[in-house]
Amino acid sequence: MKSTQKSALAAIPAVDELLKQGEAAGLLASHPRSSVIDAIRETLAEVRSRLRQGESVDLRSEALIPEIRRRVLQAEAYSLQPLINATGIVLHTNLGRATLSDRAIRNMAAVGSGYTNLEYDLEAGMRGKRHVHLKRLLVRLTGAEDALVVNNNAAAVFLCLNTIARCREVIVSRGELVEIGGSFRVPDVMAASGAQLREVGTTNKTHLRDYEGAIGDTTGMLLKVHQSNYRMIGFTEEVPIADLVALGRKKGIPVMFDLGSGCLVDFRPYGVLTEPTVQEMVTAGVDLITFSGDKLLGGPQGGLIVGRKDLISRLQKNPMARAFRIDKLTIAAFEATLAAYAEPEQAGKEIPVLAMLFQPAEKIHRRALRIASALRRSLPGIRPRVLRDASQAGGGSLPETSWPTSVVAIGPEALSVNEFEERLRKGVPPVIARIRNDRLLLDARTIADREIPVLIERVAAALQTSPSS
Ligand SMILES: *Cc1c(COP(=O)(O)O)cnc(C)c1O
């Protein structure tokens, strides 16, 4: 070992010495002593190993304390934690899909902090049913006869197939045997439910006569599946839902549509022409319609089923309905989310998913400009650029639509863009961003105004801390 290295090792401050420094003492005021001591020990161990590898390390307490603070915060943070989504993808499945409206959050807090009439009928003064709470609004909003909400849309599809078509054949077009987000595959869910898949048509074309020809004694259901994250273009043909409904009626076979995202507002005025509303499918006469709660609807995780009363009653009697039932917090979030849909205009403003998707490009651009100028103020050396770009809806929703957005592009000079991205991702709160051509992009679509000050702080810290600390 070189003597300079030896003297550097000897110069490492002791734990007690660091604890007496003003800033570390400040940490002690708001964090348990044991966490601060652990963080100091870990930091010093890291310093020691870097010195042994011959690196030079700044041993002044001003340099060590920020790292100690970072470790204290990280150790205390919950595993599931809020973060800043700077990807521009509104429905990012890995980042928790829909963010909830203020009204939904307030209702969850109100319902969660005390007792409720979850399964108590206040009129009759006796035991009630938990599904009545959401049925009321869903029936009113969609025009369906009845409704049931379970844990997620995968559970909804499973429950319908298992109840209505177990040991029977379910006819599906080959063009709709899709896989959604890794683990939901129509043929696999079908197999697990005990229904038998009967594929008809070809990948690009399926005709009504294909369904008609496949119907037999063992047919239990005609199923249509929204292609979600996948689009076929060119020489394609699918059977209009009205024709499928007419065929089901004629043969006495239920018709189900797994809508996937399922929206309750008409997206056509916003240029999205491909997304049928749930109401339209009810009007078309589809017997069972399933969709997710946390995609375009903008609510909590859930699987909504609306449709014919006799079929929904059968779903409720399936023992699996109990296994898939939702809790009171989810009901509270849904009821407040759905209530906003009574006024579609209100829903567009109040529900974050809709507000983020439909915000005017100029509003996003102004936010990007604000972020860039705040960055310039706090870090005079950096030269962020504001660029026009496009973001995706995400969550398997609206894949053919790209939404005009604006991004703040930062090319860090003192460190690599990958290291910059990693520091942002590992900070508290984490910031998740995209990289393109050696620049880090912060997409202003999904950054809330209230998050801007923290975002600036995180970016400044990531650019300033000495490398690999
Ligand atoms: C997303 C999706 C599902 C799965 O929904 P989850 O709520 O994630 O369980 C099922 N079917 C379709 C068509 C989808 O788009």
PDB file of N, CA, C and O and ligand atoms in Angstrom, residues 93 97 151-157 176 178-181 183-186 189 224-229 257-262 290-295 300-304 395-397, ligand 1:
ATOM      1  N   THR A  93     -47.747   0.799 -17.261  1.00  0.00           N
ATOM      2  CA  THR A  93     -48.105  -0.305 -16.368  1.00  0.00           C
ATOM      3  C   THR A  93     -47.059  -0.494 -15.273  1.00  0.00           C
ATOM      4  O   THR A  93     -47.405  -0.721 -14.110  1.00  0.00           O
ATOM      5  N   ARG A  97     -49.870   2.547 -13.757  1.00  0.00           N
ATOM      6  CA  ARG A  97     -51.002   2.974 -14.611  1.00  0.00           C
ATOM      7  C   ARG A  97     -51.654   4.270 -14.123  1.00  0.00           C
ATOM      8  O   ARG A  97     -50.952   5.239 -13.888  1.00  0.00           O
ATOM      9  N   ASN A 151     -61.204  -7.802  -9.113  1.00  0.00           N
ATOM     10  CA  ASN A 151     -59.846  -7.304  -8.903  1.00  0.00           C
ATOM     11  C   ASN A 151     -59.118  -6.674 -10.081  1.00  0.00           C
ATOM     12  O   ASN A 151     -58.354  -5.746  -9.919  1.00  0.00           O
ATOM     13  N   ASN A 152     -59.274  -7.221 -11.234  1.00  0.00           N
ATOM     14  CA  ASN A 152     -58.684  -6.633 -12.439  1.00  0.00           C
ATOM     15  C   ASN A 152     -59.397  -7.236 -13.643  1.00  0.00           C
ATOM     16  O   ASN A 152     -60.233  -8.125 -13.491  1.00  0.00           O
ATOM     17  N   ASN A 153     -59.047  -6.749 -14.821  1.00  0.00           N
ATOM     18  CA  ASN A 153     -59.783  -7.209 -15.996  1.00  0.00           C
ATOM     19  C   ASN A 153     -59.473  -8.671 -16.322  1.00  0.00           C
ATOM     20  O   ASN A 153     -60.317  -9.391 -16.843  1.00  0.00           O
ATOM     21  N   ALA A 154     -58.266  -9.115 -15.993  1.00  0.00           N
ATOM     22  CA  ALA A 154     -57.934 -10.525 -16.214  1.00  0.00           C
ATOM     23  C   ALA A 154     -58.898 -11.399 -15.393  1.00  0.00           C
ATOM     24  O   ALA A 154     -59.416 -12.410 -15.892  1.00  0.00           O
ATOM     25  N   ALA A 155     -59.144 -10.997 -14.151  1.00  0.00           N
ATOM     26  CA  ALA A 155     -60.077 -11.736 -13.296  1.00  0.00           C
ATOM     27  C   ALA A 155     -61.499 -11.662 -13.859  1.00  0.00           C
ATOM     28  O   ALA A 155     -62.259 -12.638 -13.793  1.00  0.00           O
ATOM     29  N   ALA A 156     -61.852 -10.504 -14.401  1.00  0.00           N
ATOM     30  CA  ALA A 156     -63.190 -10.330 -14.972  1.00  0.00           C
ATOM     31  C   ALA A 156     -63.404 -11.306 -16.131  1.00  0.00           C
ATOM     32  O   ALA A 156     -64.428 -11.998 -16.207  1.00  0.00           O
ATOM     33  N   VAL A 157     -62.417 -11.377 -17.015  1.00  0.00           N
ATOM     34  CA  VAL A 157     -62.528 -12.262 -18.182  1.00  0.00           C
ATOM     35  C   VAL A 157     -62.586 -13.721 -17.710  1.00  0.00           C
ATOM     36  O   VAL A 157     -63.422 -14.508 -18.163  1.00  0.00           O
ATOM     37  N   GLU A 176     -57.774 -12.057 -32.887  1.00  0.00           N
ATOM     38  CA  GLU A 176     -57.961 -11.449 -31.558  1.00  0.00           C
ATOM     39  C   GLU A 176     -57.328 -12.271 -30.442  1.00  0.00           C
ATOM     40  O   GLU A 176     -57.557 -11.996 -29.257  1.00  0.00           O
ATOM     41  N   VAL A 178     -54.784 -12.275 -28.613  1.00  0.00           N
ATOM     42  CA  VAL A 178     -53.656 -11.396 -28.333  1.00  0.00           C
ATOM     43  C   VAL A 178     -53.028 -11.670 -26.969  1.00  0.00           C
ATOM     44  O   VAL A 178     -53.623 -12.302 -26.097  1.00  0.00           O
ATOM     45  N   GLU A 179     -51.812 -11.187 -26.828  1.00  0.00           N
ATOM     46  CA  GLU A 179     -51.139 -11.170 -25.527  1.00  0.00           C
ATOM     47  C   GLU A 179     -51.020  -9.714 -25.115  1.00  0.00           C
ATOM     48  O   GLU A 179     -50.617  -8.865 -25.899  1.00  0.00           O
ATOM     49  N   ILE A 180     -51.396  -9.443 -23.870  1.00  0.00           N
ATOM     50  CA  ILE A 180     -51.359  -8.068 -23.391  1.00  0.00           C
ATOM     51  C   ILE A 180     -50.410  -7.949 -22.222  1.00  0.00           C
ATOM     52  O   ILE A 180     -50.575  -8.623 -21.213  1.00  0.00           O
ATOM     53  N   GLY A 181     -49.405  -7.104 -22.369  1.00  0.00           N
ATOM     54  CA  GLY A 181     -48.495  -6.788 -21.263  1.00  0.00           C
ATOM     55  C   GLY A 181     -47.892  -7.993 -20.574  1.00  0.00           C
ATOM     56  O   GLY A 181     -47.879  -8.071 -19.357  1.00  0.00           O
ATOM     57  N   SER A 183     -48.313 -11.035 -19.307  1.00  0.00           N
ATOM     58  CA  SER A 183     -48.851 -12.233 -18.683  1.00  0.00           C
ATOM     59  C   SER A 183     -50.316 -12.518 -19.020  1.00  0.00           C
ATOM     60  O   SER A 183     -50.828 -13.553 -18.637  1.00  0.00           O
ATOM     61  N   PHE A 184     -50.998 -11.603 -19.695  1.00  0.00           N
ATOM     62  CA  PHE A 184     -52.389 -11.885 -20.054  1.00  0.00           C
ATOM     63  C   PHE A 184     -52.446 -12.343 -21.500  1.00  0.00           C
ATOM     64  O   PHE A 184     -52.240 -11.563 -22.425  1.00  0.00           O
ATOM     65  N   ARG A 185     -52.704 -13.644 -21.689  1.00  0.00           N
ATOM     66  CA  ARG A 185     -52.835 -14.181 -23.045  1.00  0.00           C
ATOM     67  C   ARG A 185     -54.191 -14.816 -23.147  1.00  0.00           C
ATOM     68  O   ARG A 185     -54.547 -15.674 -22.320  1.00  0.00           O
ATOM     69  N   VAL A 186     -54.954 -14.413 -24.145  1.00  0.00           N
ATOM     70  CA  VAL A 186     -56.325 -14.901 -24.253  1.00  0.00           C
ATOM     71  C   VAL A 186     -56.391 -16.438 -24.223  1.00  0.00           C
ATOM     72  O   VAL A 186     -57.166 -16.998 -23.442  1.00  0.00           O
ATOM     73  N   VAL A 189     -55.744 -17.712 -20.532  1.00  0.00           N
ATOM     74  CA  VAL A 189     -56.830 -17.420 -19.585  1.00  0.00           C
ATOM     75  C   VAL A 189     -58.000 -18.363 -19.869  1.00  0.00           C
ATOM     76  O   VAL A 189     -58.629 -18.911 -18.954  1.00  0.00           O
ATOM     77  N   LYS A 224     -65.451 -11.550 -28.316  1.00  0.00           N
ATOM     78  CA  LYS A 224     -64.661 -10.598 -29.096  1.00  0.00           C
ATOM     79  C   LYS A 224     -63.664  -9.958 -28.134  1.00  0.00           C
ATOM     80  O   LYS A 224     -64.008  -9.625 -27.000  1.00  0.00           O
ATOM     81  N   VAL A 225     -62.407  -9.816 -28.588  1.00  0.00           N
ATOM     82  CA  VAL A 225     -61.364  -9.245 -27.731  1.00  0.00           C
ATOM     83  C   VAL A 225     -60.762  -8.023 -28.421  1.00  0.00           C
ATOM     84  O   VAL A 225     -60.374  -8.093 -29.590  1.00  0.00           O
ATOM     85  N   HIS A 226     -60.697  -6.933 -27.687  1.00  0.00           N
ATOM     86  CA  HIS A 226     -60.060  -5.719 -28.210  1.00  0.00           C
ATOM     87  C   HIS A 226     -58.583  -6.013 -28.403  1.00  0.00           C
ATOM     88  O   HIS A 226     -57.939  -6.602 -27.546  1.00  0.00           O
ATOM     89  N   GLN A 227     -58.028  -5.576 -29.542  1.00  0.00           N
ATOM     90  CA  GLN A 227     -56.630  -5.923 -29.811  1.00  0.00           C
ATOM     91  C   GLN A 227     -55.636  -5.085 -29.010  1.00  0.00           C
ATOM     92  O   GLN A 227     -54.428  -5.328 -29.057  1.00  0.00           O
ATOM     93  N   SER A 228     -56.139  -4.117 -28.260  1.00  0.00           N
ATOM     94  CA  SER A 228     -55.304  -3.315 -27.354  1.00  0.00           C
ATOM     95  C   SER A 228     -54.030  -2.802 -27.999  1.00  0.00           C
ATOM     96  O   SER A 228     -54.055  -1.971 -28.886  1.00  0.00           O
ATOM     97  N   ASN A 229     -52.884  -3.359 -27.557  1.00  0.00           N
ATOM     98  CA  ASN A 229     -51.582  -2.800 -27.944  1.00  0.00           C
ATOM     99  C   ASN A 229     -51.143  -3.213 -29.342  1.00  0.00           C
ATOM    100  O   ASN A 229     -49.984  -3.125 -29.697  1.00  0.00           O
ATOM    101  N   PHE A 257     -67.681  -9.105 -24.968  1.00  0.00           N
ATOM    102  CA  PHE A 257     -66.643  -8.263 -25.560  1.00  0.00           C
ATOM    103  C   PHE A 257     -65.673  -7.857 -24.448  1.00  0.00           C
ATOM    104  O   PHE A 257     -66.062  -7.176 -23.505  1.00  0.00           O
ATOM    105  N   ASP A 258     -64.413  -8.322 -24.554  1.00  0.00           N
ATOM    106  CA  ASP A 258     -63.372  -7.844 -23.642  1.00  0.00           C
ATOM    107  C   ASP A 258     -62.802  -6.570 -24.254  1.00  0.00           C
ATOM    108  O   ASP A 258     -61.987  -6.618 -25.170  1.00  0.00           O
ATOM    109  N   LEU A 259     -63.275  -5.443 -23.715  1.00  0.00           N
ATOM    110  CA  LEU A 259     -62.918  -4.144 -24.286  1.00  0.00           C
ATOM    111  C   LEU A 259     -61.520  -3.679 -23.896  1.00  0.00           C
ATOM    112  O   LEU A 259     -61.005  -2.725 -24.452  1.00  0.00           O
ATOM    113  N   GLY A 260     -60.929  -4.321 -22.906  1.00  0.00           N
ATOM    114  CA  GLY A 260     -59.581  -3.923 -22.491  1.00  0.00           C
ATOM    115  C   GLY A 260     -59.599  -2.620 -21.736  1.00  0.00           C
ATOM    116  O   GLY A 260     -59.894  -2.580 -20.544  1.00  0.00           O
ATOM    117  N   SER A 261     -59.323  -1.529 -22.445  1.00  0.00           N
ATOM    118  CA  SER A 261     -59.245  -0.233 -21.783  1.00  0.00           C
ATOM    119  C   SER A 261     -60.617   0.256 -21.328  1.00  0.00           C
ATOM    120  O   SER A 261     -60.808   0.616 -20.183  1.00  0.00           O
ATOM    121  N   GLY A 262     -61.541   0.249 -22.251  1.00  0.00           N
ATOM    122  CA  GLY A 262     -62.900   0.609 -21.887  1.00  0.00           C
ATOM    123  C   GLY A 262     -63.031   2.050 -21.479  1.00  0.00           C
ATOM    124  O   GLY A 262     -62.645   2.434 -20.386  1.00  0.00           O
ATOM    125  N   THR A 290     -66.338  -6.473 -20.557  1.00  0.00           N
ATOM    126  CA  THR A 290     -65.345  -6.375 -19.485  1.00  0.00           C
ATOM    127  C   THR A 290     -64.319  -5.312 -19.854  1.00  0.00           C
ATOM    128  O   THR A 290     -63.977  -5.128 -21.020  1.00  0.00           O
ATOM    129  N   PHE A 291     -63.815  -4.598 -18.843  1.00  0.00           N
ATOM    130  CA  PHE A 291     -62.757  -3.594 -19.084  1.00  0.00           C
ATOM    131  C   PHE A 291     -62.030  -3.280 -17.780  1.00  0.00           C
ATOM    132  O   PHE A 291     -62.514  -3.558 -16.691  1.00  0.00           O
ATOM    133  N   SER A 292     -60.832  -2.687 -17.943  1.00  0.00           N
ATOM    134  CA  SER A 292     -59.975  -2.377 -16.796  1.00  0.00           C
ATOM    135  C   SER A 292     -60.406  -1.090 -16.113  1.00  0.00           C
ATOM    136  O   SER A 292     -60.887  -0.165 -16.761  1.00  0.00           O
ATOM    137  N   GLY A 293     -60.148  -1.012 -14.815  1.00  0.00           N
ATOM    138  CA  GLY A 293     -60.441   0.217 -14.082  1.00  0.00           C
ATOM    139  C   GLY A 293     -59.318   1.237 -14.162  1.00  0.00           C
ATOM    140  O   GLY A 293     -59.542   2.435 -14.043  1.00  0.00           O
ATOM    141  N   ASP A 294     -58.083   0.764 -14.368  1.00  0.00           N
ATOM    142  CA  ASP A 294     -56.937   1.675 -14.261  1.00  0.00           C
ATOM    143  C   ASP A 294     -56.271   1.971 -15.599  1.00  0.00           C
ATOM    144  O   ASP A 294     -55.127   2.368 -15.657  1.00  0.00           O
ATOM    145  N   LYS A 295     -57.002   1.762 -16.679  1.00  0.00           N
ATOM    146  CA  LYS A 295     -56.491   2.214 -17.977  1.00  0.00           C
ATOM    147  C   LYS A 295     -57.182   3.543 -18.299  1.00  0.00           C
ATOM    148  O   LYS A 295     -57.170   4.436 -17.476  1.00  0.00           O
ATOM    149  N   PRO A 300     -58.842   3.116  -9.932  1.00  0.00           N
ATOM    150  CA  PRO A 300     -57.908   2.163  -9.331  1.00  0.00           C
ATOM    151  C   PRO A 300     -57.889   0.859 -10.128  1.00  0.00           C
ATOM    152  O   PRO A 300     -58.682   0.683 -11.063  1.00  0.00           O
ATOM    153  N   GLN A 301     -57.006  -0.062  -9.749  1.00  0.00           N
ATOM    154  CA  GLN A 301     -56.985  -1.369 -10.407  1.00  0.00           C
ATOM    155  C   GLN A 301     -58.322  -2.060 -10.179  1.00  0.00           C
ATOM    156  O   GLN A 301     -58.838  -2.094  -9.057  1.00  0.00           O
ATOM    157  N   GLY A 302     -58.883  -2.618 -11.242  1.00  0.00           N
ATOM    158  CA  GLY A 302     -60.143  -3.324 -11.105  1.00  0.00           C
ATOM    159  C   GLY A 302     -60.573  -3.861 -12.454  1.00  0.00           C
ATOM    160  O   GLY A 302     -60.047  -3.451 -13.492  1.00  0.00           O
ATOM    161  N   GLY A 303     -61.493  -4.815 -12.432  1.00  0.00           N
ATOM    162  CA  GLY A 303     -62.047  -5.337 -13.662  1.00  0.00           C
ATOM    163  C   GLY A 303     -63.552  -5.106 -13.626  1.00  0.00           C
ATOM    164  O   GLY A 303     -64.237  -5.614 -12.746  1.00  0.00           O
ATOM    165  N   LEU A 304     -64.062  -4.303 -14.546  1.00  0.00           N
ATOM    166  CA  LEU A 304     -65.484  -3.972 -14.524  1.00  0.00           C
ATOM    167  C   LEU A 304     -66.227  -4.867 -15.504  1.00  0.00           C
ATOM    168  O   LEU A 304     -65.756  -5.093 -16.622  1.00  0.00           O
ATOM    169  N   GLY A 395     -50.079   1.401 -21.550  1.00  0.00           N
ATOM    170  CA  GLY A 395     -51.047   0.462 -20.984  1.00  0.00           C
ATOM    171  C   GLY A 395     -51.821  -0.315 -22.035  1.00  0.00           C
ATOM    172  O   GLY A 395     -52.931  -0.767 -21.799  1.00  0.00           O
ATOM    173  N   GLY A 396     -51.237  -0.457 -23.214  1.00  0.00           N
ATOM    174  CA  GLY A 396     -51.934  -1.184 -24.274  1.00  0.00           C
ATOM    175  C   GLY A 396     -53.104  -0.403 -24.849  1.00  0.00           C
ATOM    176  O   GLY A 396     -53.917  -0.945 -25.579  1.00  0.00           O
ATOM    177  N   SER A 397     -53.197   0.877 -24.522  1.00  0.00           N
ATOM    178  CA  SER A 397     -54.324   1.671 -25.000  1.00  0.00           C
ATOM    179  C   SER A 397     -53.911   2.556 -26.172  1.00  0.00           C
ATOM    180  O   SER A 397     -52.813   3.124 -26.162  1.00  0.00           O
TER     181      SER A 397
HETATM  182  C1  LIG B   1     -55.331  -4.757 -20.347  1.00  0.00           C
HETATM  183  C2  LIG B   1     -56.198  -5.807 -20.886  1.00  0.00           C
HETATM  184  C3  LIG B   1     -56.523  -6.936 -20.114  1.00  0.00           C
HETATM  185  C4  LIG B   1     -55.987  -7.129 -18.734  1.00  0.00           C
HETATM  186  O1  LIG B   1     -56.503  -6.180 -17.871  1.00  0.00           O
HETATM  187  P1  LIG B   1     -55.905  -6.011 -16.389  1.00  0.00           P
HETATM  188  O2  LIG B   1     -56.790  -4.994 -15.778  1.00  0.00           O
HETATM  189  O3  LIG B   1     -54.485  -5.589 -16.580  1.00  0.00           O
HETATM  190  O4  LIG B   1     -55.997  -7.333 -15.723  1.00  0.00           O
HETATM  191  C5  LIG B   1     -57.357  -7.869 -20.665  1.00  0.00           C
HETATM  192  N1  LIG B   1     -57.853  -7.740 -21.912  1.00  0.00           N
HETATM  193  C6  LIG B   1     -57.549  -6.680 -22.694  1.00  0.00           C
HETATM  194  C7  LIG B   1     -58.125  -6.600 -24.072  1.00  0.00           C
HETATM  195  C8  LIG B   1     -56.720  -5.670 -22.211  1.00  0.00           C
HETATM  196  O5  LIG B   1     -56.412  -4.620 -22.965  1.00  0.00           O
END
